[in-house]
XYZ file of C-alpha atoms in Angstrom:
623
model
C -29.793 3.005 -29.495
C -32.534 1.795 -31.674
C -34.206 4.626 -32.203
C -31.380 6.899 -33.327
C -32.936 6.699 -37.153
C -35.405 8.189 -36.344
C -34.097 11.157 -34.074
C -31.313 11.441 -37.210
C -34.431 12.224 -39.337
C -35.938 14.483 -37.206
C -32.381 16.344 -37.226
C -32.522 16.119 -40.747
C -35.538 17.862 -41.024
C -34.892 20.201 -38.068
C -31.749 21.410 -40.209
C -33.327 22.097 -43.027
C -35.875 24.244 -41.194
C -34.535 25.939 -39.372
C -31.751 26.869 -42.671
C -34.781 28.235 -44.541
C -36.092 30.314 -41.561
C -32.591 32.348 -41.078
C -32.366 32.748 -44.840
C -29.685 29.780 -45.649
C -29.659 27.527 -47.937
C -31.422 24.308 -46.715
C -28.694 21.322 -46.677
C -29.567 18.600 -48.955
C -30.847 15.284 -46.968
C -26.710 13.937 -47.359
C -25.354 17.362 -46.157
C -27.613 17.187 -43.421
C -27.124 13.698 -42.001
C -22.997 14.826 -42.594
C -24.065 17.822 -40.112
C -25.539 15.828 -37.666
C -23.009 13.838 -37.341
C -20.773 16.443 -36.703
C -23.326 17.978 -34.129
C -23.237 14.558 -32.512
C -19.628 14.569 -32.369
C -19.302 17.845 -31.137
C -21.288 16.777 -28.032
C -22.640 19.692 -26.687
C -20.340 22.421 -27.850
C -22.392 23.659 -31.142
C -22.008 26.661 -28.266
C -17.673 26.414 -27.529
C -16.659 29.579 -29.633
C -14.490 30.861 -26.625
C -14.824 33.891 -25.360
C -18.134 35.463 -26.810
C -17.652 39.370 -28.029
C -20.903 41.267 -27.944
C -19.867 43.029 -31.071
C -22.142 41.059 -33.817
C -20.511 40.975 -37.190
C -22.780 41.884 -40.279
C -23.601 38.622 -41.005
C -25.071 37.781 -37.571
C -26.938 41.273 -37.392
C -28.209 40.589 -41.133
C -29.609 36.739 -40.782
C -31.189 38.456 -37.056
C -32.809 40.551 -39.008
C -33.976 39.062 -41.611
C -34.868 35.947 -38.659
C -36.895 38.724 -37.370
C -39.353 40.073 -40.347
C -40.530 36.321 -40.241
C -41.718 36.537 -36.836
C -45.260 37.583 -35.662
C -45.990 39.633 -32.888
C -46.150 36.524 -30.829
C -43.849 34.909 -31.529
C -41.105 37.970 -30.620
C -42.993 38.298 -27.224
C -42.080 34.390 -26.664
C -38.668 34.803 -27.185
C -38.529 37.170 -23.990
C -39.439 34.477 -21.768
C -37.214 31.995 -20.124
C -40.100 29.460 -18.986
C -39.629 25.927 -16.424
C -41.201 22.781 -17.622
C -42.090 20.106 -15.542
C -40.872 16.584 -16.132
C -37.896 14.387 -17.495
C -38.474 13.846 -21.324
C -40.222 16.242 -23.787
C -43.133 14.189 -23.519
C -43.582 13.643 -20.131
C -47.132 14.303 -19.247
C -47.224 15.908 -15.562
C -50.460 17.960 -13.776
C -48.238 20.600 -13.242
C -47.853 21.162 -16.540
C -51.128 21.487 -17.108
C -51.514 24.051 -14.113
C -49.443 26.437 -15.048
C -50.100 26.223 -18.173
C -52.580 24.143 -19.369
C -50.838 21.990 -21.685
C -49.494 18.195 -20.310
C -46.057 17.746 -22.000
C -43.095 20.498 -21.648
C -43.146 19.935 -25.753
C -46.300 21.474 -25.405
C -45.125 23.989 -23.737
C -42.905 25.346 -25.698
C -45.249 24.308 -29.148
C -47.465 26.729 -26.810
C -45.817 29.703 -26.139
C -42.411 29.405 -28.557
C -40.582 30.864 -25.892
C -36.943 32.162 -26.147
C -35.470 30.044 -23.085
C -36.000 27.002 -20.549
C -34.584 26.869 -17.051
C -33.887 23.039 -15.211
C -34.262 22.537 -12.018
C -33.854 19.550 -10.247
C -36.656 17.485 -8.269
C -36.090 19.847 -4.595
C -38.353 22.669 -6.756
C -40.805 20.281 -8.629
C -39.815 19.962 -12.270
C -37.272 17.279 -12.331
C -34.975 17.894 -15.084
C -32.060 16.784 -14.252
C -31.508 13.034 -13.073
C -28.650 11.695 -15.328
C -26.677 12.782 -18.256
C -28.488 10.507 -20.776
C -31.623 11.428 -19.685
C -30.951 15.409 -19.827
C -29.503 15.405 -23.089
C -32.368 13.753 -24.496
C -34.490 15.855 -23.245
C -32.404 19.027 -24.109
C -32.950 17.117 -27.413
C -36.926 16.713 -27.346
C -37.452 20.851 -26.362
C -35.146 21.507 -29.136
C -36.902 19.721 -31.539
C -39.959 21.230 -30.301
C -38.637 24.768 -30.777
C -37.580 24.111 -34.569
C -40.195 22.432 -35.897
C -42.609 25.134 -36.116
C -43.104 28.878 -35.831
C -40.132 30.687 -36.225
C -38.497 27.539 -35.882
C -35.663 29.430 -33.352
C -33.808 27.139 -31.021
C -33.727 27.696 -26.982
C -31.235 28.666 -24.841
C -31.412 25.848 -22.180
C -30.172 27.312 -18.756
C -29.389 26.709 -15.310
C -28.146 27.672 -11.881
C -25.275 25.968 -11.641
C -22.761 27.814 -9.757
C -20.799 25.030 -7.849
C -20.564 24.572 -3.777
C -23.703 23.037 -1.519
C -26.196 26.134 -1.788
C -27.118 26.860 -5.375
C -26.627 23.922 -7.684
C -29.007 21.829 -9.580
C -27.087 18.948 -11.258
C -26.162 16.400 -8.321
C -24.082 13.212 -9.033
C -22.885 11.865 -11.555
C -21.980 15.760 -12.445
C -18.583 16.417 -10.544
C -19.366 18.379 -7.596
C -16.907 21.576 -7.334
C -16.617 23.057 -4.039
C -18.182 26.808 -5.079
C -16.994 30.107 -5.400
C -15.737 31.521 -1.855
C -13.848 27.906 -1.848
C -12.502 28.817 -4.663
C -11.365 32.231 -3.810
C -9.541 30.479 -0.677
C -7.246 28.749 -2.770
C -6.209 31.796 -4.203
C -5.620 30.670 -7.506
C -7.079 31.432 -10.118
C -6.061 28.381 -12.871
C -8.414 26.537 -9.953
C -11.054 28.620 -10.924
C -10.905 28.771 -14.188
C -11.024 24.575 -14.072
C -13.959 24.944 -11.980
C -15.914 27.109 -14.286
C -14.204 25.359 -17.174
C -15.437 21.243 -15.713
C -18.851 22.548 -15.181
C -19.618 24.185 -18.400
C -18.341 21.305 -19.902
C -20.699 19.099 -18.408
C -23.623 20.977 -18.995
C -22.698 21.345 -22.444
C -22.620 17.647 -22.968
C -26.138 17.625 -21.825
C -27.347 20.402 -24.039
C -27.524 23.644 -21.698
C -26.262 26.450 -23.430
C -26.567 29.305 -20.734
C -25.100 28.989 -17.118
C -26.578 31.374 -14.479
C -23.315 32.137 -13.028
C -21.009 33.457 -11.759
C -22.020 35.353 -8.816
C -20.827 39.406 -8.717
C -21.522 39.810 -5.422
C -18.780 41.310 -3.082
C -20.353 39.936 0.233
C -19.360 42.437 2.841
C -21.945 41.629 5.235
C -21.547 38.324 7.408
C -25.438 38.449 8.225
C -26.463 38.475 4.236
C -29.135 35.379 4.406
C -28.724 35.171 0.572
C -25.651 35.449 -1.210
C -22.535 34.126 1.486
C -20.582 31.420 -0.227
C -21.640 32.235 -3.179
C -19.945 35.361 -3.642
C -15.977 34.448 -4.056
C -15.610 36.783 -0.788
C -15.833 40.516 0.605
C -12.505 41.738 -0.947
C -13.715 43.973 -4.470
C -10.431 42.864 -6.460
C -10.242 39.012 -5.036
C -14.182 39.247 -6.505
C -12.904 41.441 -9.745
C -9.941 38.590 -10.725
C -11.905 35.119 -9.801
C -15.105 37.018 -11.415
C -13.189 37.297 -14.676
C -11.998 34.464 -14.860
C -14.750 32.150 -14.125
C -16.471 33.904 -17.147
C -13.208 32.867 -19.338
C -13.797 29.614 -17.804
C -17.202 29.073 -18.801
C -16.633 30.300 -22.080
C -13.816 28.126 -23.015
C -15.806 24.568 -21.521
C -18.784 25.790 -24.188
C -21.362 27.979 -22.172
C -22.967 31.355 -21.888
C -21.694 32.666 -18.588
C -23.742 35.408 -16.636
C -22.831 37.670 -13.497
C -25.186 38.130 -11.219
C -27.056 40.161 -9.173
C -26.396 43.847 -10.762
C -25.456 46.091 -9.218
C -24.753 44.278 -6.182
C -26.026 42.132 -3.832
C -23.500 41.684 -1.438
C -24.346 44.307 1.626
C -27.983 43.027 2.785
C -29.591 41.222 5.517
C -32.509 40.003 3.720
C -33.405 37.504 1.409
C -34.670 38.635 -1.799
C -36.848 35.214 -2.347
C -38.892 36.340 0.348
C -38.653 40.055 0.589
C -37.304 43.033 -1.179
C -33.765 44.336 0.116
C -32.324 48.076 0.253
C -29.011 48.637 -0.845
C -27.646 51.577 1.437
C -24.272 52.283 -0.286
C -23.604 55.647 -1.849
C -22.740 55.851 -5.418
C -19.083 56.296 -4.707
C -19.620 53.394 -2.338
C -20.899 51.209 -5.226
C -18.484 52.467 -7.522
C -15.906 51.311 -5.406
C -17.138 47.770 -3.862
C -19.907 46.577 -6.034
C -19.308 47.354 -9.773
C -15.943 46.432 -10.657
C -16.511 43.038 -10.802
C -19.474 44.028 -12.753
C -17.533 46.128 -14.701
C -14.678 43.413 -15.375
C -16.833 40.753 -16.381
C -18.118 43.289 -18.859
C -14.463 43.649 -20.172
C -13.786 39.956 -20.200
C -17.148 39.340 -22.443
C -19.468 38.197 -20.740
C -22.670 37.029 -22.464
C -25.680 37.786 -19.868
C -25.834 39.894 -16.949
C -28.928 39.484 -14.207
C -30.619 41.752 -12.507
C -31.381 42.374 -8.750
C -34.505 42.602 -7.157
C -32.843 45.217 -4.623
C -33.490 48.906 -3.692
C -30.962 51.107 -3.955
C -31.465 54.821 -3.294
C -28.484 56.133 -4.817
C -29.241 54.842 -8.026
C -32.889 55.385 -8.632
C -34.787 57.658 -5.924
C -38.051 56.434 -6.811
C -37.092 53.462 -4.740
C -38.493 50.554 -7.612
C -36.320 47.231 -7.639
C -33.104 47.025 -9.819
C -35.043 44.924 -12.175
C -37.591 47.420 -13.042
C -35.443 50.235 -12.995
C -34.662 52.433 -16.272
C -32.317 54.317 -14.094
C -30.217 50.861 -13.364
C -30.896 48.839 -16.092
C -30.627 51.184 -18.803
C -28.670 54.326 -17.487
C -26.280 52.326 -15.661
C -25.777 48.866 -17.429
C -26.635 49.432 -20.893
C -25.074 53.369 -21.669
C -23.096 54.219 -18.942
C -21.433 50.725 -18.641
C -21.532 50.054 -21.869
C -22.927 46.658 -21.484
C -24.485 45.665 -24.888
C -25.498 41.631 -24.555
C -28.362 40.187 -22.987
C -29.827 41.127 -19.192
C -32.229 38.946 -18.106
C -34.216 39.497 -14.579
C -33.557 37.332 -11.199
C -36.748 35.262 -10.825
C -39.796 37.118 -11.659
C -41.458 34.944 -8.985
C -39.400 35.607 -5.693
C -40.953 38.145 -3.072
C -38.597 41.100 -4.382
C -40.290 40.898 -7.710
C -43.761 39.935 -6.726
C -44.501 42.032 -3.308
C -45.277 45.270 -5.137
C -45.500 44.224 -8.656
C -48.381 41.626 -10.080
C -48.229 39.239 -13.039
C -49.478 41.451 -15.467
C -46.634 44.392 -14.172
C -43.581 42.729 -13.523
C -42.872 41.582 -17.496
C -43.672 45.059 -18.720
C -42.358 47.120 -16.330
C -38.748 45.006 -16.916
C -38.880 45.182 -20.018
C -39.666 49.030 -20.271
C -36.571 48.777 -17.712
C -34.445 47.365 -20.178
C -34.305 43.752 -19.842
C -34.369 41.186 -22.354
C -34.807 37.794 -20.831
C -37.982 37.911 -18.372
C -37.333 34.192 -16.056
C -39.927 32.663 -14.783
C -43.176 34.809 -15.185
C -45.574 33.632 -12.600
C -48.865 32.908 -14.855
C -47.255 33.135 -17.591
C -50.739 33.510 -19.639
C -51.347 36.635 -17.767
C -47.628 37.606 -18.638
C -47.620 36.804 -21.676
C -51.282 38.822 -22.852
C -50.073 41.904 -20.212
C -46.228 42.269 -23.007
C -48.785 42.049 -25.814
C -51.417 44.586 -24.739
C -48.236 46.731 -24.084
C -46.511 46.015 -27.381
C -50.078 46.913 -28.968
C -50.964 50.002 -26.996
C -47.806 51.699 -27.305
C -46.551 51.295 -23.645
C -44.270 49.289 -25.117
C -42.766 50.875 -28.604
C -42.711 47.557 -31.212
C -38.775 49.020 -31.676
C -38.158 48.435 -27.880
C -39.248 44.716 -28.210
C -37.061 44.357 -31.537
C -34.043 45.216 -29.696
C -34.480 42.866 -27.054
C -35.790 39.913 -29.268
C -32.801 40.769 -32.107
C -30.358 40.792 -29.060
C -31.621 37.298 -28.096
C -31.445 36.344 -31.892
C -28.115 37.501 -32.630
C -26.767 35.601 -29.160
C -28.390 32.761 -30.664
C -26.345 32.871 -33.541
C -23.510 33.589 -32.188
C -23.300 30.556 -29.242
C -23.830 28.812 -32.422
C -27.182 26.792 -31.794
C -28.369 27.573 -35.680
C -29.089 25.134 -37.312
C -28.464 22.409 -35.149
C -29.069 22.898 -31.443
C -28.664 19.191 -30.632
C -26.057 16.876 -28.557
C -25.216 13.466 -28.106
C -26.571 11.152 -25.511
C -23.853 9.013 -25.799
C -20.881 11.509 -25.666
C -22.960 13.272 -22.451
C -22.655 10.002 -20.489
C -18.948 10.018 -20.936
C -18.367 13.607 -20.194
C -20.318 14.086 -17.229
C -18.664 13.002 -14.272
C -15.794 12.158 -16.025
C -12.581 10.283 -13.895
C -10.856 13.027 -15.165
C -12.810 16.095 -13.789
C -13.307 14.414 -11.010
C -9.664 13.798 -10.053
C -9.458 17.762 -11.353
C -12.245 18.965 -7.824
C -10.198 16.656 -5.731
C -7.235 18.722 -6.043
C -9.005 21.842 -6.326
C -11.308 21.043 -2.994
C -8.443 19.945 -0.712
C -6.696 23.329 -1.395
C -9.406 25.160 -0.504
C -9.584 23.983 3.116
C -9.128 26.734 5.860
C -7.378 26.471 9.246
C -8.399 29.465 11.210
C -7.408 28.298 14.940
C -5.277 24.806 15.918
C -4.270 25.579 19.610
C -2.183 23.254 21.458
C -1.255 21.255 18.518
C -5.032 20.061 18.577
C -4.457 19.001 14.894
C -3.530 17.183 12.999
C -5.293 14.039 14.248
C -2.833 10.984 15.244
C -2.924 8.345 13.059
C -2.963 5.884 16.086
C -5.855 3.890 16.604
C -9.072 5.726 18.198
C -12.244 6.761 18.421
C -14.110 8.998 16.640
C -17.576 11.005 17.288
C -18.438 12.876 14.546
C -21.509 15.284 15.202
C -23.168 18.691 15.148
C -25.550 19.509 11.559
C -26.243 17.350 8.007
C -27.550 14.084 8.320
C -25.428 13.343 4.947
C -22.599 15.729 5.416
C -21.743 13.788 9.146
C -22.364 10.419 7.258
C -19.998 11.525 4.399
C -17.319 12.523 7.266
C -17.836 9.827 8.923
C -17.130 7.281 5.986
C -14.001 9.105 5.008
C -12.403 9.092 8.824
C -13.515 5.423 8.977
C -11.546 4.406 5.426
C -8.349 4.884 7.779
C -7.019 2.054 9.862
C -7.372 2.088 13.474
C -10.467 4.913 13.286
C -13.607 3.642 14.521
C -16.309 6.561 13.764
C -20.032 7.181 15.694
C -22.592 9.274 14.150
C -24.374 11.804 16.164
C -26.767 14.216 14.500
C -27.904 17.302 16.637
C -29.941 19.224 13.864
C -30.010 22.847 13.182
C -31.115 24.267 16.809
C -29.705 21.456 19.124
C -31.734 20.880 22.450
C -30.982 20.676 25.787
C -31.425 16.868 25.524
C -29.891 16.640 22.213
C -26.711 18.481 23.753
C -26.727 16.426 26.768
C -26.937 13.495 24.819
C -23.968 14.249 22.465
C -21.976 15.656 25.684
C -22.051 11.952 27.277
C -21.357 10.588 23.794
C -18.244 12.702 23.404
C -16.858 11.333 26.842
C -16.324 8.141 25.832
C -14.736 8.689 21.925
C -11.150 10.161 22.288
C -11.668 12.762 19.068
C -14.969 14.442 18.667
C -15.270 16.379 15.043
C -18.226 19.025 14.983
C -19.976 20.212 11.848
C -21.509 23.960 11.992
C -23.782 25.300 10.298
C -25.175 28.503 11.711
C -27.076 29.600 8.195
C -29.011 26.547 8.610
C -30.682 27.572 12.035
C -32.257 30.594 10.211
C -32.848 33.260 12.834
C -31.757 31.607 15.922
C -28.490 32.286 14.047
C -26.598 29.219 15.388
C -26.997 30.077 18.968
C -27.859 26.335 19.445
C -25.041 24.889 17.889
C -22.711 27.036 19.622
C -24.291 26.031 22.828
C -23.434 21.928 21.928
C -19.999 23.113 20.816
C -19.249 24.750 24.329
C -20.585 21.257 26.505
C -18.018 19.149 23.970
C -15.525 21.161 25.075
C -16.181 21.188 28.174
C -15.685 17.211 28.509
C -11.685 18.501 28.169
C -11.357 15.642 25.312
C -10.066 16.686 21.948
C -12.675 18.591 19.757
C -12.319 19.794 15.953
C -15.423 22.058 14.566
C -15.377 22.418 10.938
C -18.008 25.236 9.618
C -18.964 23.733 6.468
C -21.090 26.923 5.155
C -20.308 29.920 5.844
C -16.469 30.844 7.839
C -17.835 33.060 9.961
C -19.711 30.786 12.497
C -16.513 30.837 14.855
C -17.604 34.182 15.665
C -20.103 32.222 18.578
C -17.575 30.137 19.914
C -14.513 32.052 19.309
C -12.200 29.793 21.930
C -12.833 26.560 20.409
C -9.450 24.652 20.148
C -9.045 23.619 16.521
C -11.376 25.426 13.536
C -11.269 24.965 10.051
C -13.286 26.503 6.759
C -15.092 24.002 4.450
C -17.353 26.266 2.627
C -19.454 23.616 1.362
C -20.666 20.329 2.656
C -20.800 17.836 -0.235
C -19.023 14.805 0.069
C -15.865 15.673 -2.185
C -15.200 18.692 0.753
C -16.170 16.006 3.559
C -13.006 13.557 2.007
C -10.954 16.429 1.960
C -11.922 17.715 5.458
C -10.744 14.226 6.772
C -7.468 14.412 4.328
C -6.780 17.812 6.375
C -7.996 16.044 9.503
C -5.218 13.612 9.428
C -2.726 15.777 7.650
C -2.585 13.436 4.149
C -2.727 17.053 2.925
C -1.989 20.195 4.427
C -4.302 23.175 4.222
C -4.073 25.608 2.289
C -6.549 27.555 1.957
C -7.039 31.483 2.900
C -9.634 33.474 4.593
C -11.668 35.415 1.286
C -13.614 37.398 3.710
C -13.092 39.445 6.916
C -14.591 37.411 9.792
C -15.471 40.257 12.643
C -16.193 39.724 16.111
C -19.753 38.581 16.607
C -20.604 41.897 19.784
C -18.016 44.497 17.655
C -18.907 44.175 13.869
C -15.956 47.011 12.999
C -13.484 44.975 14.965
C -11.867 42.200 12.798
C -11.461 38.453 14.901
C -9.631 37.231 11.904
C -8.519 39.125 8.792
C -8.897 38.863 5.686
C -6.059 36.488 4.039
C -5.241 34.486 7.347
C -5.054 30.837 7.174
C -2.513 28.602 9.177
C -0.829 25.684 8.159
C 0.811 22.452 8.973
């Protein structure tokens, strides 16, 4: 804590700058230091104003504007961009840094290209953002500082993809894991939700990130959709309209910028937009009816950013472009016939949906000729970058069609409340994140989402009499997590048997002999993980355990719909996520310390007659 003179000082400053560049009065050096502290205090909710109404009073519209005769060509085009930096501190020096953009330090980066956002990631992509609570609000702090002290001196909206559950999260531990949206749906209640979206927008606004990627829109009616699955909160349009709403209330209230994703609709494909460009098939009366409402109801509830899909859909715009470079969608749709009037920012401009057809000096323009205002991640962004200006200057891109975007951006700005002082406090972020309270808050919330789908011949729960246990099938950590929980109890003495993604014949035999000498074997599935093979594998091992006629339990602790392979498997429960909070409460439903509770959010059909359901939506037995 020695060094917080100085960083008060360079607050000090910051205030004062960025007072004079919005047209304030700059805060004398006693005001200032009497604002930082309350900026410290606040912790990382200079952004908790509640809900967030798009309707900008005059004062916010009037300090935009006058925010935006300061600013040079440039420095408008910068504020499109929503850029990833690579390393842990604003002054970390790393190569890739320098390859991307030719600059060492992600200070530099921004000093660079002053651009409107930054996106973490954690070390699975490369950057490295996110290791501990400390150490990301400091370097929220360091990019903020960076952004302030020069140009138009504009603070950055700090994002991230944190929706919750095991597939897209960034923030590991000490952040309290939640157990993700379809989890969520299966509890069926919505005040979980809401503490779900509530915990984690707490926590990230302790650590400086103003703008949450989430939630997901998606009403994921097809089983076989490679991208989307847990994500969505499930394939029923009003469960997704009612959790949808209130996760953005949610958000709001714990201090963040909430944004649904993937308009219009990403729930009905079987490819992965990352890698390749998906075509929406569903008639506009179709979408109207499935894949906007929740769209439309996040809308109602005021939410702050909507993204983009890179999708094809016919029925919306013939000429067959993705969502995100669509006028027909972007504009037509979300802007004047939905009347959606914050920011949209683009998936990814660097996954194969964008990139396949559209270059790095296209992409940027033709989204923002779409409609869009935030552009995320740009590949090269030096070609993107000089590709928006030769637009802007040529006319292909009217200097009033930039304005708009950039004043949107501006006035959100404002309004989250990041002028004049952006910052939060180390300290504070250490105690928030993780917190024994929000932690004892998931617990509760991740044992009631746990769904029983099949218990024949009272194969659970588990006696609490002294045996063995084999716990097996996919996740190296996820068994090991299970494991530890089941071995906690007395009398329960666990083996650990991993069988991988696509199982051999060895591997099965292997697991086969194991399971006739424990008297309880648990099995983890994971068909999404196999890829193509699609879990054949898996379902393969599952049918030689039970085959041994000794008491077998699969969990499926992705997606419910894996049952579909080995539909006569005596006892079958519905994780929907396999971090190690949903592990403890597996074995808490295991042993029947809790009942559960939870409730199918999707249809699951039969795997050879899609139109014929196995179970319904809504079922879910108990005990």
């Amino acid at each position: 804590m020695q060094q917080e003179p100085t960083t008060r000082r360079r607050v000090i400053a910051a205030a004062a700058g960025v007072a004079a560049a919005v047209g304030a009065t700059a805060p004398s050096a006693s005001a200032a230091s009497t604002t930082a502290s309350s900026a410290a205090s606040l912790a990382g909710h200079s952004g908790a104003a509640g809900s967030s109404p798009h309707g900008s009073s005059s004062a916010v519209r009037a300090r935009a504007a006058a925010l935006l005769r300061r600013m040079s060509l440039e420095e408008k085009i910068g504020q499109l961009f929503v850029v990833e930096i690579y390393g842990q501190t604003a002054e970390t020096e790393h190569a890739r840094n320098r390859e991307l953009y030719g600059v060492s330090t992600p200070a530099e980066v921004i000093e660079k290209y002053r651009p409107g956002g930054v996106i973490y990631f954690d070390a699975r992509r490369g950057p490295d953002n996110v290791r501990e609570p400390r150490q990301i609000a400091r370097l929220s702090n360091g990019l903020q500082r960076a952004a302030v002290r020069g140009g138009a001196r504009v603070p950055l909206l700090v994002s991230i993809d944190q929706e919750g559950g095991s597939v897209v999260y960034r923030m590991l531990e000490p952040a309290t894991q939640l157990p993700g949206n379809m989890a969520l749906a299966a509890t069926r209640s919505t005040r979980d939700a809401y503490d779900s979206a509530d915990i984690i927008a707490d926590e990230l606004a302790a650590v400086g990130i103003n703008q949450n990627y989430a939630p997901v829109a998606d009403v994921n009616i097809n089983p076989e959709n490679p991208v989307i699955g847990v994500r969505s909160f499930g394939s029923d349009t009003d469960l997704c309209v009612e959790f949808v709403s209130t996760a953005v209330r949610g958000y709001h209230h714990g201090g963040v910028a909430s944004a649904a994703k993937h308009f219009p609709g990403h729930g009905d494909t079987d490819v992965d937009s990352h890698t390749g460009l998906p075509e929406i098939t569903h008639t506009r009366e179709e979408l109207d009816r499935i894949d906007l409402p929740p769209f439309r109801a996040a809308i109602r509830h005021g939410v702050d950013t909507i993204m983009t899909a890179h999708i094809v859909v016919p029925s919306l715009d013939p000429s067959r472009v993705p969502a995100t470079m669509s006028q027909p969608i972007v504009t037509g749709l979300l802007r004047e016939e939905l009347g959606f009037d914050g920011l949209i920012a683009t998936d990814a401009l660097d996954m194969g949906g964008a990139t396949a057809d559209f270059p790095p000096d296209v992409a940027p323009v033709r989204a923002l000729q779409a409609g869009c205002d935030q552009l995320v991640l740009a590949p090269q962004l030096d070609t993107a970058f000089g590709a928006v200006r030769a637009a802007v200057r040529s006319g292909k891109v009217s200097e009033e069609r930039l304005d708009a975007s950039v004043r949107r951006i501006v006035e959100h700005k404002l309004r989250r409340r990041l002028f004049p002082l952006p910052y939060v406090s180390e300290r504070r972020a250490a105690r928030t994140v993780g917190s024994r309270g929000h932690r004892a808050r998931a617990r509760e919330i991740t044992e009631r989402s746990i769904t029983l789908l099949r218990n024949e011949s009272g194969a659970l729960p588990l006696p609490s009499s002294s045996s063995t246990v084999l716990v097996t099938g996919w996740g190296t950590s996820p068994l090991a997590d299970l494991a530890r929980a089941i071995g906690t109890r007395r009398g329960q003495r666990t083996t650990t048997l991993e069988t991988g993604t696509a199982p051999n014949s060895a591997t099965i035999a292997q697991a086969t002999e194991a399971a006739r000498t424990h008297d309880v074997t648990v099995v983890l599935a994971n068909a999404a993980a196999a890829g193509k093979e699609g879990g054949a594998a898996q379902a393969k091992l599952i049918e030689s355990l039970v085959a041994t006629g000794r008491r077998v339990i699969v969990a499926g602790v992705r997606l419910p719909y894996d049952i579909r392979r080995f539909p006569g498997i005596p006892a079958y429960l519905a994780t929907y996520s396999y971090t190690a909070p949903s592990m403890t409460a597996l074995a808490r439903v295991l042993y029947g310390e809790t009942r559960p509770h939870g409730k199918l959010p999707v249809t699951i059909p039969h795997l050879d007659s899609p139109d014929r359901p196995l179970y319904p939506f809504g079922h879910g037995l108990h005990y």
